[in-house]
Structures are given as C-alpha cells and as structure tokens.
C-alpha cells in the first residue's frame, strides 16, 4: 500500500550483423540452412539452446561449413527454419523483415504473422490480438523475461496486463517470435500466445573489430503537414578470439500527427422539454385524485405529461454529445539497447543485456459540441426525424447546452530492463541456464487538463445523422466568438502507474540418450502493479452564491437557464483560441470554426495547477503477485513404423500469492489470497515426407485476472447495506487449448499451411450482484461510515448486496489459419524477382454477457411517467475484441539493387465491449490498411528508401449498439510518408 499513501536463456541467435541487417538494405540476414532431415526438429521453447536461435547466423551446411546468406528472401527462409525446426506452433519475424516493412512500431510488424490482428490508437498500432484473444491474454518477454509496458497513447491509458507495443521502435529488435501453443518449459500466463522480443548478440557475428550502421529518415504526416526525424544506429565490437563482445543500439523518432472526425460518446434515451411545440412538462395543483395539470413548466421542474410526440422522442435514441473535433498527437520515442557477452570457453557464456525506452506523447483534443447528455430536460426539440432503428437521427434544438471543450494530456512511459544470463555446459550431455533480471514500466500523466466553455441557452442548433458516419452538425450562433461563452468548469487529473517484474530462473537440459532429452527448471517472479490518481476538478458555480474558484462571481441558481444566467467566468479573447476543423469528413453546412480555451491562459487565470490534489479512489489501487513454479518436460524424436516423429510432453506447476489493495469509502483495504495451477501440455510433430509436417497440441493454459477487476476498492453504504467494489477473489481465466496443423515446405522460402485451433474457456469474469458479508468481500468494519447503523450495531454476519465482478460461465473459440509464401522463381526474366506472402484467419466464438437494453416508459399514474431500464438479460456474442476474419498480404520485388514491397492488412468487424445507456454492445467496423516501400542500393554502404503507411487514409468507424449501428466515432489520421537513407559505417 505504499503507493496508496503516494503515489532462458536469452534469444541470442541474432548477431550484431543481424541488427546491421535491420538497418541496411539489402542486408545480411543470417539464416540457417533448411535441415537435411526433418527427423531432427528442435523445440522452440524458451530454454532450448537450439530453439531460441531464432535467426541462426552460424548455420552449418551438410559439410559442416558455416554459410552466410543475404537478402530479404533469405530472411524469410530464416523465419521458416524457426517454424520448421519447432515441435510446437511457432511463427517469427527476423531482423530484415522488421526493417523492410514500413512499420512504426512492433505491433505493426507483428500483424504480418498469421492469426495476429492489431488495434490502433491515433492511427498507430498499439496492442495485438492473437487468434481472437485480446491483448490481456498475451504474455510478452523481452530477452527471455516476462514484462509489461503500458502507455497512455490514444484515448485511454492502459492499466491492465496488456502490453503496449507502441512504446518501442521496431529497429531495436532483431527478431520477434510468437509461440502459439503451450509447452511445459514455456512461461505460463497466456491463453493467446507468448511473444518473445529479442535484441542483439555481439558474439554471434562473423566479423571481428567494429561494425556499425546508421539509418536516417524524415517522416511526414499528410494531415498534420509536419516533418519529424527517425534515426536508428548500431555499433558493435568483438575481439579476434570471439570470446568477448559489446554492442549498443539506439533509435529516436518524433512525429506530430492529427486525428480529425466526429464523436457522440454513445446514444441515449431521455425526456425533452418540448417536442415540435408540444410541451412535455407541466406544473400541477392538488394531490391524489384532485391533482391536475396546469401551466407549462419550462426548462426545469414540473411533471412529465405523456403525449404521442413527447413519448416518441423519449423512447428514441439520440446522440449524447454530438461533436466534431481536432485531436493532435505529438509523439517522441527514444530507445537504447546494450549487450555485453563473455565466453571464456566453448562451454561457458555470460551475457548482460539492457534495454531502455522512453515514449512521450502530448494529446490535445479540441471539440465543439452540444451536451445533450443529462440536459434534455431544458431542450426544445423541433422537426425530429426517426429511422427504422428507433434513432432520432435529425432535429433542431433550442435552449441547448453548447459546450466547447479543450483537453490536454501530457504523458510519458519510461521502461527499462536489465538481465543477466549464464549458460553452462556441465558435460556434453548436461547443461543449465541461470537467468535473472528486473524490468520496470512507469507510465506517468503529470498533466491531464480540461477547460470548458459553456453556453447553456444556445438556439437553432441542428444535427443530422442520416449518414451515420458523416453527420451534419450546425450551430445557430457564432460559436467562434469567445464572448458568447462562460468558462464554467476546470479539471486536472494527474496519475501514475508503475509495473515491475523481478525474475529468477534456473533451467536444465539432460540428453539422456540419442533422441531423448529431459528438461527441468524452476522460476520465481514477483510482479507489482501500482496506480495512483488525483483530481483537482471543480465547476465554477454551484447552486448560486459565490463561485468556487476565485470567489468573485455571484452565481445564478443551477435551475436558471437564460441568456443572462451566471454559471462561469466571462470569456475574453485573451482566454480563448479559435479552431478550424479542417477535413474531418464533414458534409457541407457543418460548422467548422469555434472558440476553445487557451489552456495556459485559462489555467493561470483560474489558478488551476495550484489547487489542492484530491485522491481519486477509483484510480488508486495496487496488485502484487509472487509466482513460484517448476516444470518437467520430456522431449523425444525418432521413427516408428517408418514415420519420423518428435514430441514434447510435460507439466508446469505454478503457485500465485496475490495481494490486492484499494480504497473503500476512502479507507485503505488489503486482501490476500493464493491459488495454484497444474498445466500439462503435449506437442507432437509428424514427418510423412521430407517437406511435410503434421503438428498437434493440447494443453491446459491460464491467464491471471484483469488488474482492474482485482481491487477491493469501491464504496460501502452502511445505511442500506450495499457494497460496490472489485473482486480480489476472481479466478484466473483457465482453458483447454487444442491445435492441429499441416505444413508443406514445397520450395526454398516457401510454405503452404493450414492450422486448426480451439480453446474451451472454463470461465471469465462478468458483472453481477451477489449477497454476502463484509468478510466475504474481503473487508472489515473499518470501511463502514462511523455514523451508519452498520457500524454502530456492527454484526459480522450481516448480509450485504454486493455489486461486483464474479466468475462467469465459460466460452468457446475455434478457428482456422491459412498461409502461403513463395518467391515467383517459376516466372521468366525479371518477373522471377517477385514473390508473395498471404495469410487468412477465420474465427468463431460464443460467450454470454449480461446486457441492459432500451428503457421503457412506465406511468404508475399520469403524473409519474418515467423511463425505466429493464433488468439485465443474457445475450450471446463473440468474445470481446475478436474479429471473425483477418487477411494479410504482401507482394515484393527484389534484385541486386532495387526492392519494393506493398502490404495490405484487413481486420474484420468486432465487438469491443459491453455498452451503456441502453445500447447493446459497441465495437468497430472492418478496416483495411495499405503500406508500401521502395528502396534502391547505390553502393554496398548506401541505400535510399521511401515508405508509406496507411496510404488510403482509412477512416476508423466505431459503433454503439450492434443492432442499430449508432455512431460512436468516425475519424481518420492521414498518411505517413518516410524518406531516408541507410548507411554502413
């Protein structure tokens, strides 16, 4: 609770030369020759010295001589060798793949792998989905050690187990390996995949002395119309004896981009002041049977009177906050890696690896909006139009709440990791690896400020969502005039989130006999998650009296809504800026200029940053997990009835000791628990012919619960005996995974494959209301309000209504991956320099969620008509974040001087999460992204390139309500063009 009071062996198969390959084109990709006999596969587990050699740069041919192969096609072959030589299901990308794809970060590189889709924020890849399972189900290791890197890019901060790949530049890594099936020797915690990110290895290269490379590019975004630098470099040294080596690499980039579009923050139902001249609220006289309606009650007060016009508008869905806006993203990345290796003998190797990354982002949102949400009572609705889905798609609004919003967030994610590895061959048959290290990710938001300008009695506002993606929003007055507004509210919500990992592992291998190996090991990990949040928010005026900021205004009562009402400070030109919307996809007639707060001036005027910070209980919590585990695995290969085979089988045991902490009604609460898991796994590979492999796998897998759900924090009502909190007793996600694959390596650098997979998920958390005691919720008497009956007459057996998250019913997922890759060597002339890569993934799943649909109008009497939400019902959908279809394709050309590549990535629509305000589910429609690159090598040491990402400037459409397709947001991010040179030093 300290923050509540305040806030394998390494994958050393990639040499320094391979990182040079990542910076120079054509570059050297050090690939292992295809094994002469598929009867000698190696396991791609985390502890296998052969398996972790993901881009084997010291490959030997059949004569025992080392060979070095170059070019993009050979980097593809190297990745195929990793796949072919594995018993488990593995896919990889080696250094040259990463360098030659026009990718801004690792997520965009990983989307080229079959079964992987990405989620973009601010037009850039951030998180990955593997075979339909979201980012929280994927574990990520850097140089063999599990870690978490979280960022605050995009609209929201990551406060969970998901790994934000946008923290790292792709140039820092020499290989990415995705383990799609489980092995006893592979770290637990994934229902989806384990992803290994590997930096370089100075002793792996062929050259002695110094080697180096430098890449310099300029990035241009077509919406922001700005140019930013992107620089990457490597320097490596190895002694003549090959016993000592040092390498360092670095990458720096800075780019400003824009996001333009519209947003509604969902749709809702509500009762309006009047509809097409029909008043909806009236004053009454008398009581009981003598009560009658009298005069109209305009803007506030009164009683709703049912009528055809008012009821139809009440039951229809309207946009809560219709708005267009400009969002600015300024991103800066710095990444550094360093590696020192010492191999005094052929049997001993000691490595120390470090990685540092800093990702800074400034996000600025500038909106012109009408705050219909919770303000419908004052709005006169004119000329409403309804569609077949019960959407109020267009209308004119009078007495509307016009709000112009300026939001500014400055964030920084600082990540570091340092680890050491000792690889020792004890004998020719016995070896071990000792690994240890620490990593830390600190995602800090020192500034998260919003300044609001309001005009609570705007007239003549019109909206039209006939075209859901591109609505027409027109303000009746001059919203570019600052003097028509009052500065009504100020907010600032700084926060900080720290994730730490401490890891120690001992792994051993014993070659018992020819074709039979035993692996065993133990692991200790300690993970800690701490987040703390603060607020210094306030409205300027309460319900009349002096203002709450400077004490200089005489505020009007909150019920007073008229042009002369005082609810904020008068806005002058010195406190405001004027925004031009630009090309946001808006139709003609949309208002495109509006005034917003000048944040530095408005913050200084209101003394915002000197206001006292108040702890934000919902964003102040921690989780600590101590994991102790061990595994035993048997690997064997051989021949049975003429059929070559290889398999590994084993079991992994882990015990998790968990401590969760949070604030309950302002009081610190801590809950301890523990659980253990036995995770058996089996992987089999059969070799009917030299170039055909049949794979099968079955395993028990688990993912620990979401961090946000584990907090005991919340609130306790000691008067009505109610508790609202998280659930530190949630079980892990547990599942049984099945995989079956057929692979045909029909030519060099070529594969055609099909993979079937299924996951039977035992349970996953769902929201629920249960009955239990304080102790059942992990709480004590200390969290009760001292004045409440529950405290005064404390009874430990007292039952409470507990709204929380519980272990729900299970879910199922099944799918198929199809992949083909080949150079077009069969074509004549220069056409043989072409090649292609394509993959497709089709997935289906079923999961049951509790949803609350549209409200109904309930009138107990004619004077008590109100909208009432129904009880939650179960509805079946796919797992959240799952696209049923995904496609990736690349067409490339490469000769001795010139290379070109075009890539297309399609992700089908998917449900992202449960919705609110009567909407059933929300998610995203399908997206297609096209990237390309062209390169020309002038000399052995100089190459020029031009690359482009998102060349079609794809819009991202998010809907709320799966059935009615109501607009949540629709925005675009522009194209990014990179021009540069790569040089060998």
PDB file of N, CA and C in Angstrom, residues 58-131:
ATOM      1  N   UNK A  58      24.933 -18.674 -37.392  1.00  0.00           N
ATOM      2  CA  UNK A  58      26.098 -19.541 -37.501  1.00  0.00           C
ATOM      3  C   UNK A  58      25.667 -20.906 -38.030  1.00  0.00           C
ATOM      4  N   UNK A  59      24.851 -20.882 -39.052  1.00  0.00           N
ATOM      5  CA  UNK A  59      24.327 -22.132 -39.580  1.00  0.00           C
ATOM      6  C   UNK A  59      25.421 -22.915 -40.287  1.00  0.00           C
ATOM      7  N   UNK A  60      25.257 -24.230 -40.289  1.00  0.00           N
ATOM      8  CA  UNK A  60      26.222 -25.088 -40.964  1.00  0.00           C
ATOM      9  C   UNK A  60      25.536 -25.852 -42.072  1.00  0.00           C
ATOM     10  N   UNK A  61      26.235 -26.003 -43.189  1.00  0.00           N
ATOM     11  CA  UNK A  61      25.682 -26.812 -44.261  1.00  0.00           C
ATOM     12  C   UNK A  61      26.048 -28.274 -44.022  1.00  0.00           C
ATOM     13  N   UNK A  62      25.749 -29.136 -44.990  1.00  0.00           N
ATOM     14  CA  UNK A  62      25.938 -30.573 -44.786  1.00  0.00           C
ATOM     15  C   UNK A  62      27.404 -30.951 -44.654  1.00  0.00           C
ATOM     16  N   UNK A  63      28.315 -30.068 -45.088  1.00  0.00           N
ATOM     17  CA  UNK A  63      29.741 -30.356 -44.948  1.00  0.00           C
ATOM     18  C   UNK A  63      30.306 -29.827 -43.650  1.00  0.00           C
ATOM     19  N   UNK A  64      29.439 -29.153 -42.868  1.00  0.00           N
ATOM     20  CA  UNK A  64      29.911 -28.614 -41.597  1.00  0.00           C
ATOM     21  C   UNK A  64      30.469 -27.211 -41.729  1.00  0.00           C
ATOM     22  N   UNK A  65      30.452 -26.624 -42.949  1.00  0.00           N
ATOM     23  CA  UNK A  65      30.989 -25.289 -43.134  1.00  0.00           C
ATOM     24  C   UNK A  65      29.911 -24.251 -42.824  1.00  0.00           C
ATOM     25  N   UNK A  66      30.297 -23.137 -42.184  1.00  0.00           N
ATOM     26  CA  UNK A  66      29.360 -22.054 -41.932  1.00  0.00           C
ATOM     27  C   UNK A  66      28.985 -21.391 -43.248  1.00  0.00           C
ATOM     28  N   UNK A  67      27.717 -21.039 -43.368  1.00  0.00           N
ATOM     29  CA  UNK A  67      27.269 -20.342 -44.560  1.00  0.00           C
ATOM     30  C   UNK A  67      26.588 -19.057 -44.144  1.00  0.00           C
ATOM     31  N   UNK A  68      26.656 -18.049 -44.984  1.00  0.00           N
ATOM     32  CA  UNK A  68      26.002 -16.784 -44.739  1.00  0.00           C
ATOM     33  C   UNK A  68      25.151 -16.469 -45.957  1.00  0.00           C
ATOM     34  N   UNK A  69      23.882 -16.251 -45.763  1.00  0.00           N
ATOM     35  CA  UNK A  69      23.002 -15.943 -46.873  1.00  0.00           C
ATOM     36  C   UNK A  69      22.451 -14.546 -46.678  1.00  0.00           C
ATOM     37  N   UNK A  70      22.150 -13.887 -47.760  1.00  0.00           N
ATOM     38  CA  UNK A  70      21.741 -12.490 -47.678  1.00  0.00           C
ATOM     39  C   UNK A  70      20.426 -12.281 -48.396  1.00  0.00           C
ATOM     40  N   UNK A  71      19.824 -11.115 -48.134  1.00  0.00           N
ATOM     41  CA  UNK A  71      18.632 -10.725 -48.846  1.00  0.00           C
ATOM     42  C   UNK A  71      17.358 -11.000 -48.081  1.00  0.00           C
ATOM     43  N   UNK A  72      16.299 -10.303 -48.495  1.00  0.00           N
ATOM     44  CA  UNK A  72      15.008 -10.438 -47.836  1.00  0.00           C
ATOM     45  C   UNK A  72      14.475 -11.859 -47.943  1.00  0.00           C
ATOM     46  N   UNK A  73      14.659 -12.481 -49.101  1.00  0.00           N
ATOM     47  CA  UNK A  73      14.142 -13.837 -49.258  1.00  0.00           C
ATOM     48  C   UNK A  73      14.788 -14.791 -48.266  1.00  0.00           C
ATOM     49  N   UNK A  74      16.060 -14.605 -47.988  1.00  0.00           N
ATOM     50  CA  UNK A  74      16.719 -15.485 -47.031  1.00  0.00           C
ATOM     51  C   UNK A  74      16.290 -15.178 -45.600  1.00  0.00           C
ATOM     52  N   UNK A  75      15.893 -13.927 -45.352  1.00  0.00           N
ATOM     53  CA  UNK A  75      15.335 -13.653 -44.020  1.00  0.00           C
ATOM     54  C   UNK A  75      14.002 -14.374 -43.859  1.00  0.00           C
ATOM     55  N   UNK A  76      13.244 -14.476 -44.947  1.00  0.00           N
ATOM     56  CA  UNK A  76      12.027 -15.278 -44.896  1.00  0.00           C
ATOM     57  C   UNK A  76      12.351 -16.737 -44.635  1.00  0.00           C
ATOM     58  N   UNK A  77      13.427 -17.221 -45.268  1.00  0.00           N
ATOM     59  CA  UNK A  77      13.830 -18.616 -45.053  1.00  0.00           C
ATOM     60  C   UNK A  77      14.237 -18.838 -43.597  1.00  0.00           C
ATOM     61  N   UNK A  78      14.931 -17.856 -43.026  1.00  0.00           N
ATOM     62  CA  UNK A  78      15.338 -17.991 -41.627  1.00  0.00           C
ATOM     63  C   UNK A  78      14.119 -18.126 -40.723  1.00  0.00           C
ATOM     64  N   UNK A  79      13.091 -17.320 -40.991  1.00  0.00           N
ATOM     65  CA  UNK A  79      11.872 -17.411 -40.194  1.00  0.00           C
ATOM     66  C   UNK A  79      11.194 -18.768 -40.397  1.00  0.00           C
ATOM     67  N   UNK A  80      11.217 -19.275 -41.627  1.00  0.00           N
ATOM     68  CA  UNK A  80      10.626 -20.586 -41.876  1.00  0.00           C
ATOM     69  C   UNK A  80      11.405 -21.687 -41.175  1.00  0.00           C
ATOM     70  N   UNK A  81      12.729 -21.543 -41.084  1.00  0.00           N
ATOM     71  CA  UNK A  81      13.526 -22.544 -40.374  1.00  0.00           C
ATOM     72  C   UNK A  81      13.115 -22.635 -38.912  1.00  0.00           C
ATOM     73  N   UNK A  82      12.861 -21.481 -38.305  1.00  0.00           N
ATOM     74  CA  UNK A  82      12.412 -21.489 -36.917  1.00  0.00           C
ATOM     75  C   UNK A  82      11.112 -22.279 -36.801  1.00  0.00           C
ATOM     76  N   UNK A  83      10.205 -22.028 -37.716  1.00  0.00           N
ATOM     77  CA  UNK A  83       8.916 -22.715 -37.686  1.00  0.00           C
ATOM     78  C   UNK A  83       9.081 -24.209 -37.934  1.00  0.00           C
ATOM     79  N   UNK A  84       9.888 -24.549 -38.957  1.00  0.00           N
ATOM     80  CA  UNK A  84      10.044 -25.950 -39.346  1.00  0.00           C
ATOM     81  C   UNK A  84      10.758 -26.754 -38.272  1.00  0.00           C
ATOM     82  N   UNK A  85      11.702 -26.152 -37.594  1.00  0.00           N
ATOM     83  CA  UNK A  85      12.505 -26.874 -36.620  1.00  0.00           C
ATOM     84  C   UNK A  85      11.856 -26.964 -35.248  1.00  0.00           C
ATOM     85  N   UNK A  86      10.645 -26.456 -35.130  1.00  0.00           N
ATOM     86  CA  UNK A  86       9.957 -26.473 -33.847  1.00  0.00           C
ATOM     87  C   UNK A  86       8.951 -27.604 -33.798  1.00  0.00           C
ATOM     88  N   UNK A  87       8.786 -28.175 -32.619  1.00  0.00           N
ATOM     89  CA  UNK A  87       7.714 -29.139 -32.413  1.00  0.00           C
ATOM     90  C   UNK A  87       6.402 -28.403 -32.162  1.00  0.00           C
ATOM     91  N   UNK A  88       6.459 -27.318 -31.404  1.00  0.00           N
ATOM     92  CA  UNK A  88       5.276 -26.520 -31.112  1.00  0.00           C
ATOM     93  C   UNK A  88       4.983 -25.572 -32.272  1.00  0.00           C
ATOM     94  N   UNK A  89       3.825 -24.913 -32.203  1.00  0.00           N
ATOM     95  CA  UNK A  89       3.419 -23.954 -33.241  1.00  0.00           C
ATOM     96  C   UNK A  89       4.101 -22.617 -32.980  1.00  0.00           C
ATOM     97  N   UNK A  90       4.978 -22.222 -33.879  1.00  0.00           N
ATOM     98  CA  UNK A  90       5.778 -21.010 -33.722  1.00  0.00           C
ATOM     99  C   UNK A  90       5.787 -20.243 -35.039  1.00  0.00           C
ATOM    100  N   UNK A  91       5.686 -18.920 -34.956  1.00  0.00           N
ATOM    101  CA  UNK A  91       5.910 -18.038 -36.103  1.00  0.00           C
ATOM    102  C   UNK A  91       6.880 -16.959 -35.685  1.00  0.00           C
ATOM    103  N   UNK A  92       7.630 -16.427 -36.645  1.00  0.00           N
ATOM    104  CA  UNK A  92       8.629 -15.429 -36.282  1.00  0.00           C
ATOM    105  C   UNK A  92       8.834 -14.429 -37.411  1.00  0.00           C
ATOM    106  N   UNK A  93       9.449 -13.319 -37.043  1.00  0.00           N
ATOM    107  CA  UNK A  93       9.935 -12.315 -37.991  1.00  0.00           C
ATOM    108  C   UNK A  93      11.372 -12.033 -37.595  1.00  0.00           C
ATOM    109  N   UNK A  94      12.279 -12.065 -38.564  1.00  0.00           N
ATOM    110  CA  UNK A  94      13.670 -11.772 -38.246  1.00  0.00           C
ATOM    111  C   UNK A  94      13.995 -10.340 -38.643  1.00  0.00           C
ATOM    112  N   UNK A  95      15.206  -9.924 -38.340  1.00  0.00           N
ATOM    113  CA  UNK A  95      15.562  -8.511 -38.386  1.00  0.00           C
ATOM    114  C   UNK A  95      15.231  -7.836 -39.698  1.00  0.00           C
ATOM    115  N   UNK A  96      15.532  -8.474 -40.792  1.00  0.00           N
ATOM    116  CA  UNK A  96      15.338  -7.790 -42.054  1.00  0.00           C
ATOM    117  C   UNK A  96      13.862  -7.625 -42.370  1.00  0.00           C
ATOM    118  N   UNK A  97      13.039  -8.557 -41.918  1.00  0.00           N
ATOM    119  CA  UNK A  97      11.605  -8.370 -42.063  1.00  0.00           C
ATOM    120  C   UNK A  97      11.163  -7.063 -41.406  1.00  0.00           C
ATOM    121  N   UNK A  98      11.596  -6.866 -40.156  1.00  0.00           N
ATOM    122  CA  UNK A  98      11.176  -5.690 -39.419  1.00  0.00           C
ATOM    123  C   UNK A  98      11.668  -4.427 -40.121  1.00  0.00           C
ATOM    124  N   UNK A  99      12.900  -4.446 -40.561  1.00  0.00           N
ATOM    125  CA  UNK A  99      13.459  -3.250 -41.167  1.00  0.00           C
ATOM    126  C   UNK A  99      12.788  -2.906 -42.478  1.00  0.00           C
ATOM    127  N   UNK A 100      12.420  -3.910 -43.247  1.00  0.00           N
ATOM    128  CA  UNK A 100      11.897  -3.631 -44.573  1.00  0.00           C
ATOM    129  C   UNK A 100      10.396  -3.387 -44.596  1.00  0.00           C
ATOM    130  N   UNK A 101       9.676  -3.792 -43.589  1.00  0.00           N
ATOM    131  CA  UNK A 101       8.292  -3.390 -43.514  1.00  0.00           C
ATOM    132  C   UNK A 101       8.244  -1.933 -43.048  1.00  0.00           C
ATOM    133  N   UNK A 102       7.374  -1.127 -43.632  1.00  0.00           N
ATOM    134  CA  UNK A 102       7.287   0.274 -43.204  1.00  0.00           C
ATOM    135  C   UNK A 102       6.471   0.400 -41.932  1.00  0.00           C
ATOM    136  N   UNK A 103       6.998  -0.159 -40.852  1.00  0.00           N
ATOM    137  CA  UNK A 103       6.254  -0.221 -39.601  1.00  0.00           C
ATOM    138  C   UNK A 103       6.776   0.812 -38.622  1.00  0.00           C
ATOM    139  N   UNK A 104       5.828   1.457 -37.934  1.00  0.00           N
ATOM    140  CA  UNK A 104       6.213   2.466 -36.960  1.00  0.00           C
ATOM    141  C   UNK A 104       6.607   1.848 -35.624  1.00  0.00           C
ATOM    142  N   UNK A 105       6.081   0.650 -35.334  1.00  0.00           N
ATOM    143  CA  UNK A 105       6.416   0.012 -34.071  1.00  0.00           C
ATOM    144  C   UNK A 105       6.201  -1.483 -34.186  1.00  0.00           C
ATOM    145  N   UNK A 106       6.412  -2.191 -33.080  1.00  0.00           N
ATOM    146  CA  UNK A 106       6.396  -3.648 -33.098  1.00  0.00           C
ATOM    147  C   UNK A 106       5.018  -4.228 -33.388  1.00  0.00           C
ATOM    148  N   UNK A 107       3.968  -3.569 -32.941  1.00  0.00           N
ATOM    149  CA  UNK A 107       2.630  -4.102 -33.199  1.00  0.00           C
ATOM    150  C   UNK A 107       2.385  -4.210 -34.691  1.00  0.00           C
ATOM    151  N   UNK A 108       2.799  -3.213 -35.447  1.00  0.00           N
ATOM    152  CA  UNK A 108       2.574  -3.222 -36.883  1.00  0.00           C
ATOM    153  C   UNK A 108       3.436  -4.268 -37.571  1.00  0.00           C
ATOM    154  N   UNK A 109       4.581  -4.615 -37.001  1.00  0.00           N
ATOM    155  CA  UNK A 109       5.379  -5.710 -37.531  1.00  0.00           C
ATOM    156  C   UNK A 109       4.701  -7.045 -37.265  1.00  0.00           C
ATOM    157  N   UNK A 110       4.148  -7.202 -36.057  1.00  0.00           N
ATOM    158  CA  UNK A 110       3.557  -8.478 -35.674  1.00  0.00           C
ATOM    159  C   UNK A 110       2.287  -8.807 -36.454  1.00  0.00           C
ATOM    160  N   UNK A 111       1.592  -7.802 -36.969  1.00  0.00           N
ATOM    161  CA  UNK A 111       0.342  -8.082 -37.678  1.00  0.00           C
ATOM    162  C   UNK A 111       0.571  -8.861 -38.970  1.00  0.00           C
ATOM    163  N   UNK A 112       1.836  -8.980 -39.431  1.00  0.00           N
ATOM    164  CA  UNK A 112       2.120  -9.755 -40.648  1.00  0.00           C
ATOM    165  C   UNK A 112       2.039 -11.265 -40.378  1.00  0.00           C
ATOM    166  N   UNK A 113       2.053 -11.650 -39.107  1.00  0.00           N
ATOM    167  CA  UNK A 113       2.050 -13.067 -38.750  1.00  0.00           C
ATOM    168  C   UNK A 113       0.623 -13.602 -38.792  1.00  0.00           C
ATOM    169  N   UNK A 114       0.410 -14.805 -39.344  1.00  0.00           N
ATOM    170  CA  UNK A 114      -0.940 -15.372 -39.386  1.00  0.00           C
ATOM    171  C   UNK A 114      -1.573 -15.438 -38.000  1.00  0.00           C
ATOM    172  N   UNK A 115      -2.850 -15.072 -37.940  1.00  0.00           N
ATOM    173  CA  UNK A 115      -3.589 -15.157 -36.689  1.00  0.00           C
ATOM    174  C   UNK A 115      -3.478 -13.939 -35.806  1.00  0.00           C
ATOM    175  N   UNK A 116      -2.670 -12.934 -36.205  1.00  0.00           N
ATOM    176  CA  UNK A 116      -2.490 -11.748 -35.376  1.00  0.00           C
ATOM    177  C   UNK A 116      -3.155 -10.543 -36.034  1.00  0.00           C
ATOM    178  N   UNK A 117      -3.981  -9.853 -35.261  1.00  0.00           N
ATOM    179  CA  UNK A 117      -4.562  -8.578 -35.661  1.00  0.00           C
ATOM    180  C   UNK A 117      -4.141  -7.539 -34.634  1.00  0.00           C
ATOM    181  N   UNK A 118      -4.208  -6.281 -35.037  1.00  0.00           N
ATOM    182  CA  UNK A 118      -3.797  -5.223 -34.112  1.00  0.00           C
ATOM    183  C   UNK A 118      -4.925  -4.232 -33.908  1.00  0.00           C
ATOM    184  N   UNK A 119      -4.850  -3.551 -32.787  1.00  0.00           N
ATOM    185  CA  UNK A 119      -5.754  -2.438 -32.515  1.00  0.00           C
ATOM    186  C   UNK A 119      -4.931  -1.168 -32.553  1.00  0.00           C
ATOM    187  N   UNK A 120      -5.434  -0.188 -33.293  1.00  0.00           N
ATOM    188  CA  UNK A 120      -4.698   1.057 -33.495  1.00  0.00           C
ATOM    189  C   UNK A 120      -5.250   2.152 -32.602  1.00  0.00           C
ATOM    190  N   UNK A 121      -4.355   2.981 -32.132  1.00  0.00           N
ATOM    191  CA  UNK A 121      -4.700   4.213 -31.437  1.00  0.00           C
ATOM    192  C   UNK A 121      -3.948   5.335 -32.117  1.00  0.00           C
ATOM    193  N   UNK A 122      -4.675   6.418 -32.395  1.00  0.00           N
ATOM    194  CA  UNK A 122      -4.072   7.568 -33.061  1.00  0.00           C
ATOM    195  C   UNK A 122      -3.430   7.169 -34.381  1.00  0.00           C
ATOM    196  N   UNK A 123      -4.012   6.179 -35.055  1.00  0.00           N
ATOM    197  CA  UNK A 123      -3.508   5.758 -36.348  1.00  0.00           C
ATOM    198  C   UNK A 123      -2.306   4.857 -36.305  1.00  0.00           C
ATOM    199  N   UNK A 124      -1.902   4.430 -35.117  1.00  0.00           N
ATOM    200  CA  UNK A 124      -0.692   3.636 -34.969  1.00  0.00           C
ATOM    201  C   UNK A 124      -0.997   2.384 -34.159  1.00  0.00           C
ATOM    202  N   UNK A 125      -0.389   1.256 -34.546  1.00  0.00           N
ATOM    203  CA  UNK A 125      -0.619   0.014 -33.826  1.00  0.00           C
ATOM    204  C   UNK A 125      -0.216   0.124 -32.369  1.00  0.00           C
ATOM    205  N   UNK A 126      -1.046  -0.455 -31.490  1.00  0.00           N
ATOM    206  CA  UNK A 126      -0.759  -0.379 -30.060  1.00  0.00           C
ATOM    207  C   UNK A 126      -0.780  -1.746 -29.399  1.00  0.00           C
ATOM    208  N   UNK A 127      -1.832  -2.527 -29.624  1.00  0.00           N
ATOM    209  CA  UNK A 127      -1.994  -3.817 -28.967  1.00  0.00           C
ATOM    210  C   UNK A 127      -2.311  -4.878 -30.011  1.00  0.00           C
ATOM    211  N   UNK A 128      -2.070  -6.148 -29.655  1.00  0.00           N
ATOM    212  CA  UNK A 128      -2.304  -7.232 -30.598  1.00  0.00           C
ATOM    213  C   UNK A 128      -3.364  -8.189 -30.063  1.00  0.00           C
ATOM    214  N   UNK A 129      -4.039  -8.835 -31.000  1.00  0.00           N
ATOM    215  CA  UNK A 129      -4.961  -9.926 -30.718  1.00  0.00           C
ATOM    216  C   UNK A 129      -4.430 -11.161 -31.426  1.00  0.00           C
ATOM    217  N   UNK A 130      -4.282 -12.262 -30.707  1.00  0.00           N
ATOM    218  CA  UNK A 130      -3.753 -13.497 -31.281  1.00  0.00           C
ATOM    219  C   UNK A 130      -4.864 -14.537 -31.307  1.00  0.00           C
ATOM    220  N   UNK A 131      -5.199 -14.969 -32.520  1.00  0.00           N
ATOM    221  CA  UNK A 131      -6.249 -15.975 -32.704  1.00  0.00           C
ATOM    222  C   UNK A 131      -7.519 -15.601 -31.950  1.00  0.00           C
TER     223      UNK A 131
END
